[in-house]
Coordinates of C-alpha atoms in Angstrom, one line a residue:
M1 CA -31.7 56.9 85.6
T2 CA -35.0 58.2 87.3
K3 CA -37.6 57.7 84.6
Q4 CA -40.2 60.5 83.9
P5 CA -43.8 59.3 83.9
S6 CA -45.1 58.2 80.5
S7 CA -48.0 60.7 80.9
G8 CA -45.6 63.6 80.5
A9 CA -45.7 64.6 84.1
L10 CA -42.3 65.3 85.7
A11 CA -41.2 62.9 88.6
R12 CA -40.4 64.4 91.8
R13 CA -36.8 63.9 92.7
N14 CA -34.4 65.2 95.4
G15 CA -31.4 67.3 94.5
G16 CA -29.0 64.3 94.6
Q17 CA -31.2 62.2 92.2
I18 CA -31.5 65.0 89.8
L19 CA -27.7 65.7 89.9
V20 CA -26.7 62.2 89.3
D21 CA -29.4 61.8 86.7
Q22 CA -27.8 64.7 84.9
L23 CA -24.4 63.2 85.1
R24 CA -25.5 60.1 83.5
Q25 CA -27.3 62.1 80.9
H26 CA -24.2 63.8 79.9
G27 CA -22.2 60.6 79.7
A28 CA -20.3 60.2 83.0
R29 CA -19.2 56.6 83.5
R30 CA -17.2 57.0 86.5
V31 CA -16.9 59.1 89.6
F32 CA -14.2 59.4 92.1
L33 CA -15.1 60.4 95.7
V34 CA -14.1 60.4 99.2
P35 CA -17.7 60.1 101.1
G36 CA -19.0 62.9 103.1
E37 CA -22.3 63.3 104.9
S38 CA -22.6 66.8 103.2
Y39 CA -23.6 65.2 99.9
L40 CA -25.3 62.0 101.1
P41 CA -28.2 62.3 98.6
C42 CA -25.8 62.1 95.7
I43 CA -24.1 59.0 97.0
D44 CA -27.6 57.3 97.7
A45 CA -28.6 58.4 94.1
L46 CA -25.9 56.2 92.5
N47 CA -27.8 53.2 93.6
E48 CA -30.2 54.0 90.6
H49 CA -27.1 54.0 88.2
R50 CA -25.1 50.9 89.0
D51 CA -25.3 49.7 85.4
A52 CA -24.0 53.0 84.1
I53 CA -21.7 54.9 86.6
E54 CA -19.0 53.2 88.7
P55 CA -18.2 55.0 92.1
I56 CA -14.5 54.6 93.0
V57 CA -14.0 55.1 96.7
C58 CA -10.8 56.8 97.4
R59 CA -8.5 57.1 100.5
Q60 CA -7.8 61.0 100.4
E61 CA -9.3 63.7 98.4
S62 CA -6.1 64.7 96.5
G63 CA -6.0 61.1 95.2
A64 CA -9.5 61.3 94.1
A65 CA -8.9 64.6 92.5
Y66 CA -5.9 63.5 90.7
M67 CA -7.8 60.3 89.4
A68 CA -10.5 62.5 88.1
E69 CA -8.1 64.7 86.2
A70 CA -6.3 61.8 84.7
Y71 CA -9.7 60.6 83.5
G72 CA -10.2 63.9 81.9
K73 CA -6.8 63.6 80.2
L74 CA -7.7 60.0 79.0
T75 CA -11.1 60.6 77.7
G76 CA -11.6 64.2 76.8
D77 CA -14.6 64.2 79.1
P78 CA -14.9 65.9 82.4
G79 CA -13.3 64.0 85.2
I80 CA -16.0 63.8 88.0
C81 CA -14.9 64.1 91.8
F82 CA -17.0 64.4 94.7
V83 CA -15.7 65.6 98.1
T84 CA -17.1 66.9 101.4
R85 CA -16.9 70.4 102.5
G86 CA -13.9 72.3 104.2
P87 CA -11.1 69.8 104.6
G88 CA -12.2 67.8 101.7
A89 CA -12.4 70.7 99.4
T90 CA -8.9 71.9 100.5
N91 CA -7.3 68.6 100.1
A92 CA -8.9 68.3 96.5
S93 CA -7.8 71.6 95.4
I94 CA -4.2 70.3 94.1
G95 CA -6.1 68.3 91.6
V96 CA -8.1 71.4 90.4
H97 CA -4.9 73.4 90.2
T98 CA -3.4 70.6 88.1
A99 CA -6.5 70.5 85.9
F100 CA -6.3 74.0 85.3
Q101 CA -2.6 74.4 84.3
D102 CA -2.8 71.2 82.3
S103 CA -6.1 72.3 80.6
T104 CA -8.0 69.2 81.6
P105 CA -11.7 69.0 81.7
M106 CA -12.9 68.3 85.3
I107 CA -15.9 68.9 87.7
L108 CA -15.3 69.0 91.3
F109 CA -18.6 68.7 93.5
V110 CA -18.2 70.0 97.0
G111 CA -20.7 69.6 99.8
Q112 CA -21.7 72.8 101.4
V113 CA -23.5 74.0 104.6
G114 CA -27.1 74.7 104.1
N115 CA -28.2 78.0 103.0
N116 CA -29.8 78.6 106.5
F117 CA -26.3 78.4 108.1
V118 CA -24.2 80.3 105.2
E119 CA -22.1 83.2 106.3
R120 CA -22.0 82.2 109.9
E121 CA -18.6 80.3 109.6
A122 CA -20.5 77.1 110.2
F123 CA -18.9 73.8 110.6
Q124 CA -16.3 73.4 107.9
E125 CA -17.8 76.4 105.8
I126 CA -15.8 77.9 103.0
D127 CA -16.5 80.5 100.5
Y128 CA -15.7 78.3 97.5
R129 CA -15.9 81.1 95.0
R130 CA -13.1 83.0 96.8
M131 CA -11.2 79.7 97.4
F132 CA -11.2 78.3 94.0
G133 CA -11.6 81.4 91.8
P134 CA -8.1 81.8 90.5
M135 CA -7.7 78.1 89.8
A136 CA -11.0 77.1 88.0
K137 CA -12.8 78.1 84.9
W138 CA -15.9 78.7 86.6
V139 CA -17.1 78.3 90.3
A140 CA -20.6 78.4 91.5
Q141 CA -22.9 77.3 94.1
I142 CA -26.3 75.7 93.3
D143 CA -28.7 77.2 95.7
A144 CA -32.1 76.1 94.0
T145 CA -32.9 72.2 93.5
D146 CA -34.9 73.0 90.4
R147 CA -31.8 74.6 88.5
I148 CA -29.5 71.7 89.1
P149 CA -30.0 70.5 85.3
E150 CA -29.0 73.9 84.1
Y151 CA -25.8 74.0 86.3
I152 CA -24.6 70.7 85.2
A153 CA -25.2 71.3 81.5
R154 CA -23.3 74.6 81.9
A155 CA -20.6 73.0 83.9
W156 CA -20.0 70.2 81.4
R157 CA -19.9 72.8 78.5
V158 CA -17.5 75.1 80.3
A159 CA -15.1 72.4 81.3
T160 CA -14.9 71.0 77.7
S161 CA -15.0 74.2 75.6
G162 CA -12.3 76.5 74.2
R163 CA -9.2 75.8 76.6
P164 CA -10.6 72.9 78.6
G165 CA -10.5 73.2 82.5
P166 CA -11.9 72.5 85.9
V167 CA -15.3 73.7 87.1
V168 CA -16.2 73.7 90.9
L169 CA -19.8 73.4 92.1
A170 CA -20.7 73.7 95.7
L171 CA -23.8 71.8 96.8
P172 CA -25.6 73.1 99.9
E173 CA -27.3 70.5 101.9
D174 CA -30.8 72.1 101.5
T175 CA -30.4 72.0 97.7
L176 CA -29.5 68.3 97.8
W177 CA -32.1 67.2 100.2
G178 CA -34.8 69.6 98.6
E179 CA -37.1 68.2 95.9
A180 CA -38.2 69.4 92.6
E181 CA -40.2 68.5 89.5
V182 CA -37.7 69.5 86.8
A183 CA -36.9 68.3 83.2
D184 CA -33.5 66.8 82.6
A185 CA -31.1 69.0 80.4
E186 CA -29.9 67.3 77.2
P187 CA -26.2 67.5 76.7
M188 CA -25.2 69.6 73.5
P189 CA -22.7 68.1 71.0
R190 CA -19.2 69.4 71.5
L191 CA -18.2 72.1 69.3
H192 CA -14.9 72.6 67.5
V193 CA -13.3 75.9 66.3
Y194 CA -11.6 75.7 62.8
P195 CA -9.2 78.0 61.0
G196 CA -10.4 80.2 58.1
Q197 CA -9.2 79.6 54.6
P198 CA -7.1 82.7 54.5
Q199 CA -5.3 81.5 57.5
L200 CA -4.4 78.1 56.0
D201 CA -3.3 79.8 52.8
E202 CA -1.0 82.1 54.8
L203 CA 0.3 79.0 56.7
K204 CA 1.2 77.4 53.4
A205 CA 2.6 80.6 52.1
R206 CA 5.0 80.6 55.2
L207 CA 6.1 77.1 54.8
A208 CA 6.9 77.8 51.1
K209 CA 9.2 80.5 52.2
A210 CA 10.8 78.6 55.4
E211 CA 14.2 77.0 55.3
R212 CA 14.1 75.7 58.9
P213 CA 10.6 75.0 60.1
F214 CA 9.6 73.1 63.2
L215 CA 6.2 71.7 64.4
L216 CA 5.7 71.8 68.1
L217 CA 2.4 69.9 69.6
G218 CA 1.0 70.3 72.9
G219 CA -2.1 71.0 74.9
S220 CA -5.2 69.0 75.5
G221 CA -8.2 68.0 73.6
W222 CA -6.6 65.7 71.2
T223 CA -8.2 62.6 69.7
A224 CA -6.6 59.7 67.9
E225 CA -8.0 61.1 64.6
A226 CA -6.5 64.4 65.0
Q227 CA -3.1 63.0 65.9
Q228 CA -3.2 61.0 62.8
Q229 CA -4.2 64.0 60.7
I230 CA -1.5 66.2 62.3
A231 CA 1.1 63.3 61.6
E232 CA 0.1 63.1 58.0
F233 CA 0.5 66.9 57.6
A234 CA 3.8 66.7 59.2
K235 CA 4.9 63.8 56.8
R236 CA 3.7 65.7 53.6
F237 CA 5.7 68.7 54.6
A238 CA 8.7 66.7 56.2
L239 CA 8.4 68.6 59.3
P240 CA 10.6 67.9 62.5
V241 CA 8.1 67.4 65.2
G242 CA 8.5 68.1 69.0
V243 CA 6.2 67.7 71.9
A244 CA 5.8 70.5 74.5
W245 CA 6.7 69.8 78.1
R246 CA 5.1 66.7 79.5
R247 CA 2.7 66.5 76.4
L248 CA 4.6 63.2 75.4
E249 CA 1.3 61.6 74.3
C250 CA 0.7 64.3 71.6
F251 CA 2.7 62.5 68.8
D252 CA 4.1 59.0 68.3
Q253 CA 7.7 59.2 69.2
R254 CA 8.6 56.2 67.1
N255 CA 7.7 58.2 64.0
P256 CA 10.9 59.1 62.1
L257 CA 9.7 62.8 62.2
F258 CA 10.1 63.0 66.0
A259 CA 12.7 65.6 67.1
G260 CA 12.3 65.3 71.0
H261 CA 10.7 66.6 74.1
V262 CA 10.9 70.3 74.2
G263 CA 11.3 71.9 77.8
M264 CA 13.2 71.8 80.9
G265 CA 16.4 69.6 80.7
M266 CA 16.1 69.0 76.9
D267 CA 19.1 68.1 74.8
G268 CA 21.4 70.9 73.7
D269 CA 21.1 70.1 69.9
L270 CA 17.2 70.3 70.2
R271 CA 17.4 73.6 72.0
Q272 CA 19.8 75.1 69.2
R273 CA 17.4 73.8 66.6
L274 CA 14.6 75.6 68.1
I275 CA 16.6 78.9 68.4
D276 CA 17.7 78.6 64.9
C277 CA 14.3 77.5 63.3
D278 CA 12.9 80.4 61.1
L279 CA 9.3 79.1 61.3
L280 CA 7.8 77.6 64.5
I281 CA 4.3 76.2 64.3
A282 CA 3.0 75.8 67.9
V283 CA -0.2 73.8 67.8
G284 CA -2.3 73.4 71.1
T285 CA 0.6 74.6 73.4
R286 CA 0.8 77.8 75.5
L287 CA 4.5 77.8 75.2
G288 CA 4.6 78.3 78.9
E289 CA 7.6 78.6 81.3
A290 CA 8.7 74.9 81.2
T291 CA 8.3 74.4 77.6
S292 CA 10.3 77.6 76.8
E293 CA 12.8 77.0 79.5
G294 CA 12.0 80.2 81.3
Y295 CA 11.1 82.1 78.2
S296 CA 14.5 81.7 76.9
W297 CA 14.7 79.8 73.5
I298 CA 11.6 81.8 72.4
T299 CA 11.6 85.3 73.7
S300 CA 8.7 87.5 74.9
P301 CA 6.9 89.4 73.5
E302 CA 8.8 89.3 70.1
P303 CA 9.9 85.8 69.2
R304 CA 13.0 85.7 67.0
Q305 CA 11.4 83.0 65.0
S306 CA 8.4 83.5 62.8
L307 CA 5.7 82.2 65.1
V308 CA 2.4 80.6 63.9
H309 CA 0.3 79.9 67.0
V310 CA -2.7 77.8 67.0
Y311 CA -4.6 77.8 70.2
P312 CA -8.4 77.4 71.3
D313 CA -8.6 80.3 73.5
P314 CA -8.3 83.8 71.9
E315 CA -7.3 85.3 75.1
E316 CA -4.0 83.2 75.0
L317 CA -3.1 84.3 71.6
G318 CA -0.8 87.4 72.0
R319 CA -0.9 87.1 75.8
V320 CA 2.8 86.3 76.0
Y321 CA 4.1 86.1 72.4
R322 CA 3.1 88.3 69.4
A323 CA 2.5 85.6 66.8
D324 CA 2.9 86.5 63.1
L325 CA 0.0 84.4 62.3
A326 CA -2.5 83.8 65.2
I327 CA -5.1 81.0 64.6
N328 CA -7.9 80.6 67.1
A329 CA -8.7 77.0 66.6
D330 CA -8.7 73.8 68.8
V331 CA -6.4 70.9 67.9
V332 CA -9.4 68.8 66.4
G333 CA -10.7 71.7 64.3
F334 CA -7.1 72.5 63.2
A335 CA -6.0 69.0 62.3
Q336 CA -9.2 68.3 60.3
S337 CA -8.5 71.4 58.3
L338 CA -5.0 70.5 57.1
G339 CA -6.1 67.6 54.7
E340 CA -6.0 69.9 51.6
L341 CA -2.8 71.6 52.4
Q342 CA 0.0 70.1 50.1
P343 CA 3.5 71.4 49.5
D344 CA 3.9 72.5 45.9
S345 CA 7.5 71.3 45.8
E346 CA 9.6 68.9 47.7
P347 CA 10.5 70.2 51.1
R348 CA 14.0 71.6 51.3
W349 CA 14.7 70.7 54.8
Q350 CA 14.2 66.8 54.6
Q351 CA 17.7 66.2 55.5
A352 CA 17.5 68.5 58.5
T353 CA 14.5 66.7 59.7
H354 CA 16.3 63.3 59.4
Q355 CA 19.2 64.7 61.3
A356 CA 16.8 65.9 64.1
N357 CA 15.4 62.5 64.4
Q358 CA 19.0 61.0 64.6
Q359 CA 19.8 63.5 67.4
Y360 CA 16.8 62.5 69.3
L361 CA 17.8 58.9 68.9
A362 CA 21.3 59.6 70.2
T363 CA 19.8 61.1 73.3
R364 CA 18.4 57.6 74.1
E365 CA 22.0 56.0 74.3
P366 CA 22.6 55.2 78.2
Q367 CA 25.3 57.1 79.7
P368 CA 27.8 55.9 82.3
A369 CA 26.4 55.8 85.9
P370 CA 27.9 55.4 89.3
G371 CA 27.1 52.2 91.2
E372 CA 25.7 48.9 90.0
L373 CA 22.3 50.4 88.7
N374 CA 22.0 52.6 85.7
L375 CA 18.6 54.4 85.6
D376 CA 18.9 55.1 82.0
R377 CA 18.9 51.4 81.3
V378 CA 15.7 51.1 83.6
G379 CA 13.9 53.4 81.2
L380 CA 15.1 51.7 78.2
C381 CA 14.0 48.3 79.6
V382 CA 10.5 49.7 80.3
D383 CA 10.4 51.0 76.8
R384 CA 11.3 47.6 75.3
L385 CA 8.9 45.5 77.3
L386 CA 6.1 47.8 76.8
D387 CA 6.7 48.2 73.2
G388 CA 4.4 51.1 72.7
K389 CA 1.6 49.5 74.7
G390 CA 0.1 50.8 77.9
C391 CA 0.5 53.9 80.0
V392 CA 3.4 55.5 81.8
T393 CA 2.6 57.9 84.7
V394 CA 4.8 60.1 86.6
G395 CA 4.5 62.8 89.4
A396 CA 7.2 65.4 89.8
G397 CA 11.0 65.0 90.6
N398 CA 14.2 64.3 88.7
Y399 CA 13.3 60.7 88.3
A400 CA 10.8 61.5 85.7
L401 CA 13.4 62.6 83.3
Y402 CA 14.3 58.8 82.8
P403 CA 10.9 57.8 81.4
H404 CA 10.6 61.1 79.6
R405 CA 14.0 60.4 77.8
F406 CA 14.1 56.8 77.4
V407 CA 10.5 55.7 76.9
R408 CA 9.1 56.1 73.5
F409 CA 5.4 57.2 74.0
S410 CA 3.0 55.9 71.3
G411 CA 0.2 58.5 71.3
L412 CA -3.0 59.2 73.1
G413 CA -3.3 57.7 76.5
S414 CA 0.4 56.6 76.5
S415 CA 1.6 59.2 79.0
L416 CA 0.0 60.9 82.3
A417 CA 2.1 63.7 83.6
P418 CA 1.2 66.9 85.2
T419 CA 2.7 69.9 83.5
V420 CA 2.1 71.9 86.7
G421 CA 4.8 69.6 88.2
S422 CA 2.6 68.2 91.2
M423 CA 4.0 65.6 93.3
G424 CA 1.8 62.5 94.4
Y425 CA 0.1 62.4 90.8
G426 CA 1.8 59.3 89.4
L427 CA 0.0 56.4 91.6
P428 CA -3.5 58.0 91.2
A429 CA -3.1 58.6 87.5
A430 CA -1.9 54.8 87.0
I431 CA -5.1 53.8 88.8
S432 CA -7.3 55.9 86.7
S433 CA -5.6 54.5 83.4
K434 CA -6.2 51.0 84.6
L435 CA -9.7 51.7 85.4
E436 CA -10.2 53.0 82.0
F437 CA -8.1 50.5 80.1
P438 CA -7.9 47.3 82.0
E439 CA -6.4 45.5 79.3
R440 CA -3.3 47.8 79.0
P441 CA -0.3 48.0 81.3
A442 CA -0.1 51.0 83.7
V443 CA 3.4 51.6 84.9
C444 CA 4.0 54.5 87.5
F445 CA 7.5 56.0 87.9
A446 CA 7.6 57.6 91.3
G447 CA 10.4 59.3 93.6
D448 CA 10.5 58.0 97.1
G449 CA 9.1 61.3 98.2
C450 CA 6.6 61.6 95.4
F451 CA 5.3 58.1 96.1
Q452 CA 4.6 58.7 99.9
M453 CA 2.4 61.6 99.1
N454 CA -0.4 59.4 97.9
L455 CA 0.7 55.8 98.7
Q456 CA -2.7 55.3 100.6
E457 CA -4.3 55.0 97.1
L458 CA -2.9 51.6 96.8
G459 CA -5.9 50.7 98.7
V460 CA -7.9 51.5 95.7
A461 CA -5.7 49.1 93.6
L462 CA -6.5 46.4 96.0
Q463 CA -10.1 47.1 96.4
Y464 CA -10.9 47.3 92.6
R465 CA -8.3 44.6 91.7
L466 CA -6.0 46.8 89.4
G467 CA -2.8 45.2 88.5
I468 CA -0.5 48.4 88.3
V469 CA 3.4 48.4 88.4
V470 CA 5.1 50.9 90.5
L471 CA 8.7 51.9 90.2
V472 CA 9.9 53.6 93.4
F473 CA 13.3 55.4 92.8
N474 CA 14.8 55.3 96.3
N475 CA 17.6 57.7 97.0
G476 CA 16.5 58.8 100.4
M477 CA 16.1 62.6 99.7
W478 CA 14.1 65.3 97.9
G479 CA 16.4 65.0 94.9
T480 CA 15.2 67.8 92.7
I481 CA 15.6 70.3 95.5
R482 CA 18.9 68.8 96.5
A483 CA 20.3 69.6 92.8
H484 CA 19.0 73.2 93.2
Q485 CA 20.6 73.4 96.6
E486 CA 24.0 72.4 95.4
R487 CA 23.8 74.9 92.5
D488 CA 22.9 77.8 94.8
F489 CA 24.4 76.8 98.2
P490 CA 27.0 74.2 97.3
G491 CA 28.3 72.0 100.1
R492 CA 25.6 73.2 102.6
E493 CA 23.1 70.3 102.4
I494 CA 20.4 70.5 105.1
A495 CA 16.9 69.3 105.7
L496 CA 16.4 67.3 102.5
T497 CA 17.1 63.7 103.5
F498 CA 14.6 61.3 105.0
T499 CA 14.5 57.7 106.2
N500 CA 12.3 55.3 104.1
P501 CA 9.9 52.5 105.0
A502 CA 10.4 48.9 103.6
F503 CA 8.4 49.7 100.4
T504 CA 8.3 46.0 99.5
T505 CA 6.7 45.2 102.8
L506 CA 4.2 48.1 102.4
V507 CA 2.9 47.0 99.1
E508 CA 2.3 43.4 100.5
A509 CA 0.1 45.0 103.2
Y510 CA -2.2 46.1 100.2
G511 CA -2.4 42.6 98.8
G512 CA 0.4 43.1 96.1
Q513 CA 4.1 41.9 95.7
G514 CA 7.4 43.7 95.7
R515 CA 11.0 43.4 95.0
V516 CA 14.2 45.4 95.5
V517 CA 16.5 45.9 92.4
E518 CA 20.1 47.1 92.9
R519 CA 21.8 45.8 89.8
D520 CA 21.5 46.2 86.1
E521 CA 21.1 42.5 85.4
D522 CA 18.1 42.4 87.7
V523 CA 16.1 45.0 86.1
E524 CA 14.7 43.1 83.2
P525 CA 13.7 39.9 85.1
A526 CA 12.0 42.0 87.8
L527 CA 10.0 44.2 85.4
R528 CA 8.9 40.9 83.3
W529 CA 7.8 39.4 86.6
A530 CA 6.1 42.6 87.8
L531 CA 4.2 43.0 84.5
E532 CA 3.1 39.4 84.5
F533 CA 2.0 39.4 88.1
A534 CA 0.1 42.4 87.8
E535 CA -1.8 41.1 84.7
R536 CA -2.5 37.6 86.3
E537 CA -3.4 38.6 89.8
R538 CA -4.9 42.1 89.2
L539 CA -3.1 43.5 92.2
P540 CA -0.3 46.2 92.6
V541 CA 3.3 45.5 92.2
L542 CA 6.2 47.6 93.4
I543 CA 9.8 47.5 92.5
E544 CA 12.1 49.5 94.6
L545 CA 15.1 50.8 92.8
R546 CA 18.1 51.3 95.1
Y547 CA 20.9 53.4 93.5
E548 CA 23.8 55.9 94.2
S549 CA 22.3 59.2 95.4
D550 CA 24.9 61.0 93.6
Y551 CA 23.1 59.9 90.5
I552 CA 20.6 62.7 90.3
A553 CA 19.6 63.0 86.5
P554 CA 20.4 61.4 83.1
G555 CA 24.2 62.1 82.6
Q556 CA 24.3 64.4 85.9
R557 CA 25.7 63.7 89.1
L558 CA 25.3 65.9 92.3
S559 CA 28.9 66.0 93.1
E560 CA 29.6 67.6 89.5
I561 CA 26.8 70.2 90.1
R562 CA 28.5 71.0 93.5
D563 CA 31.9 71.2 92.1
A564 CA 30.9 73.5 89.2
A565 CA 29.1 75.8 91.7
L566 CA 32.1 76.0 94.0
A567 CA 34.4 76.7 91.1
R568 CA 31.9 79.6 90.0
I569 CA 31.8 81.1 93.5
A570 CA 35.7 80.8 93.7
E571 CA 35.9 82.5 90.4
Q572 CA 33.6 85.3 91.4
T573 CA 35.4 85.7 94.8
A574 CA 38.7 86.2 92.9
A575 CA 37.2 88.7 90.6
D576 CA 35.9 90.8 93.5

């Protein structure tokens, strides 16, 4: 960090130096970037922070933004991403959208044309306020060098407070090249929002009257301590616990209270349990479209269940659902407040909670599959070999249902999955996890289409010697869309298949190793080899899973979806 003179006079620094000094002051340990001439002073300033801030040079801005977003999920601090103006910003926008819908703290810095050229549609000029306004918590442009500390302090605060999310700051060239004598801004301690005692008393009273309660956890901002506190609360009240869509890291799924992953594609028994529950305690989750399965098992605006909704943003409370008890608190503040809450008698629903856990365990039983490779068993094998250690990442696609159903996630940092359903996320997220926790395994599940959206980031794994394991599900098509196509236009498949490269050869070009697996008996030896190679050589490993394309999801076949759709159409035609 640039030192201030001992006499008390302020050092004269350029904008890049001031900005990077502020990042260090606020605790940034890593920045993800694709270099651009528009913010060269910031790149140069990193020289003075080699001992504290690690720059990760990415291959494309979407990969950089995804890595920063994953960093925000893993640490609770803003993931920092630098990109150049115009094309760089547009490429990075997918990471900003992911951070917004996933409520992840993130700061995207975008180079901008100088103020002397602005509003002329100069080279690569974009109005970032208009571009990012709907997908960020705050978008601003720093037009004065001496105000950089103020903007960085505010950006950090906005990204991490209330419902966390992304901030975008545009950096005009004259701001970064300009100089100023300005004091650093000290970071503020993070604030937590706590429930009031009357709300806790009412929560206890509602639990005392309930017959079929259910605790649903989700959202962001969790700490290991908060997760432990919420688990102790659930144990005292013998509550069945579910996790919201793709928030699998919010609760240790080896816990005997765990009832399942709530959202699209969930088990029918779990769905019915949610419909029938008479008290739903939703903590940290918005109860969005994916978690609610299209606002079906919980209806808007009046839920059939008695709803206790705990959320850090008061504007979200009542936005979609009218809660019987709305509590404006973040997950840390709420969890800390539950310590004194004790049941006055033995909970009446203990047997139902045990049954919910048994039903969850039953969903992990592998189902028959066509061909010689059963993907259910692949998920179970990964679960067995990881044994609660490491991080599993996914992007988007039906293949993600296999780890989500068959891997038991163990809490904070064990899962990185975009709730926004963005493709190409898994590989950059696995890289970010391995950078943050080099001693833990990082396993990326990726569809063949999803993987190819950001496969160039294997170069980051090579450059920084990161031993990640990538499982590529190769069925030669956009599988999720194909399933929808068969439901809506059965037997009319078109424009959804593609020819894949030799994935194992591709990973070798990036210094790693690869294997093809086509039979059940080869899965465990290949996974053991991959995990050992990744740990020993600190290089990427890829396992290409080749399987019957009819095998589209756990317990589902494309041919069955098509046949059901054709039968429905025939029935409708006959009725007409």
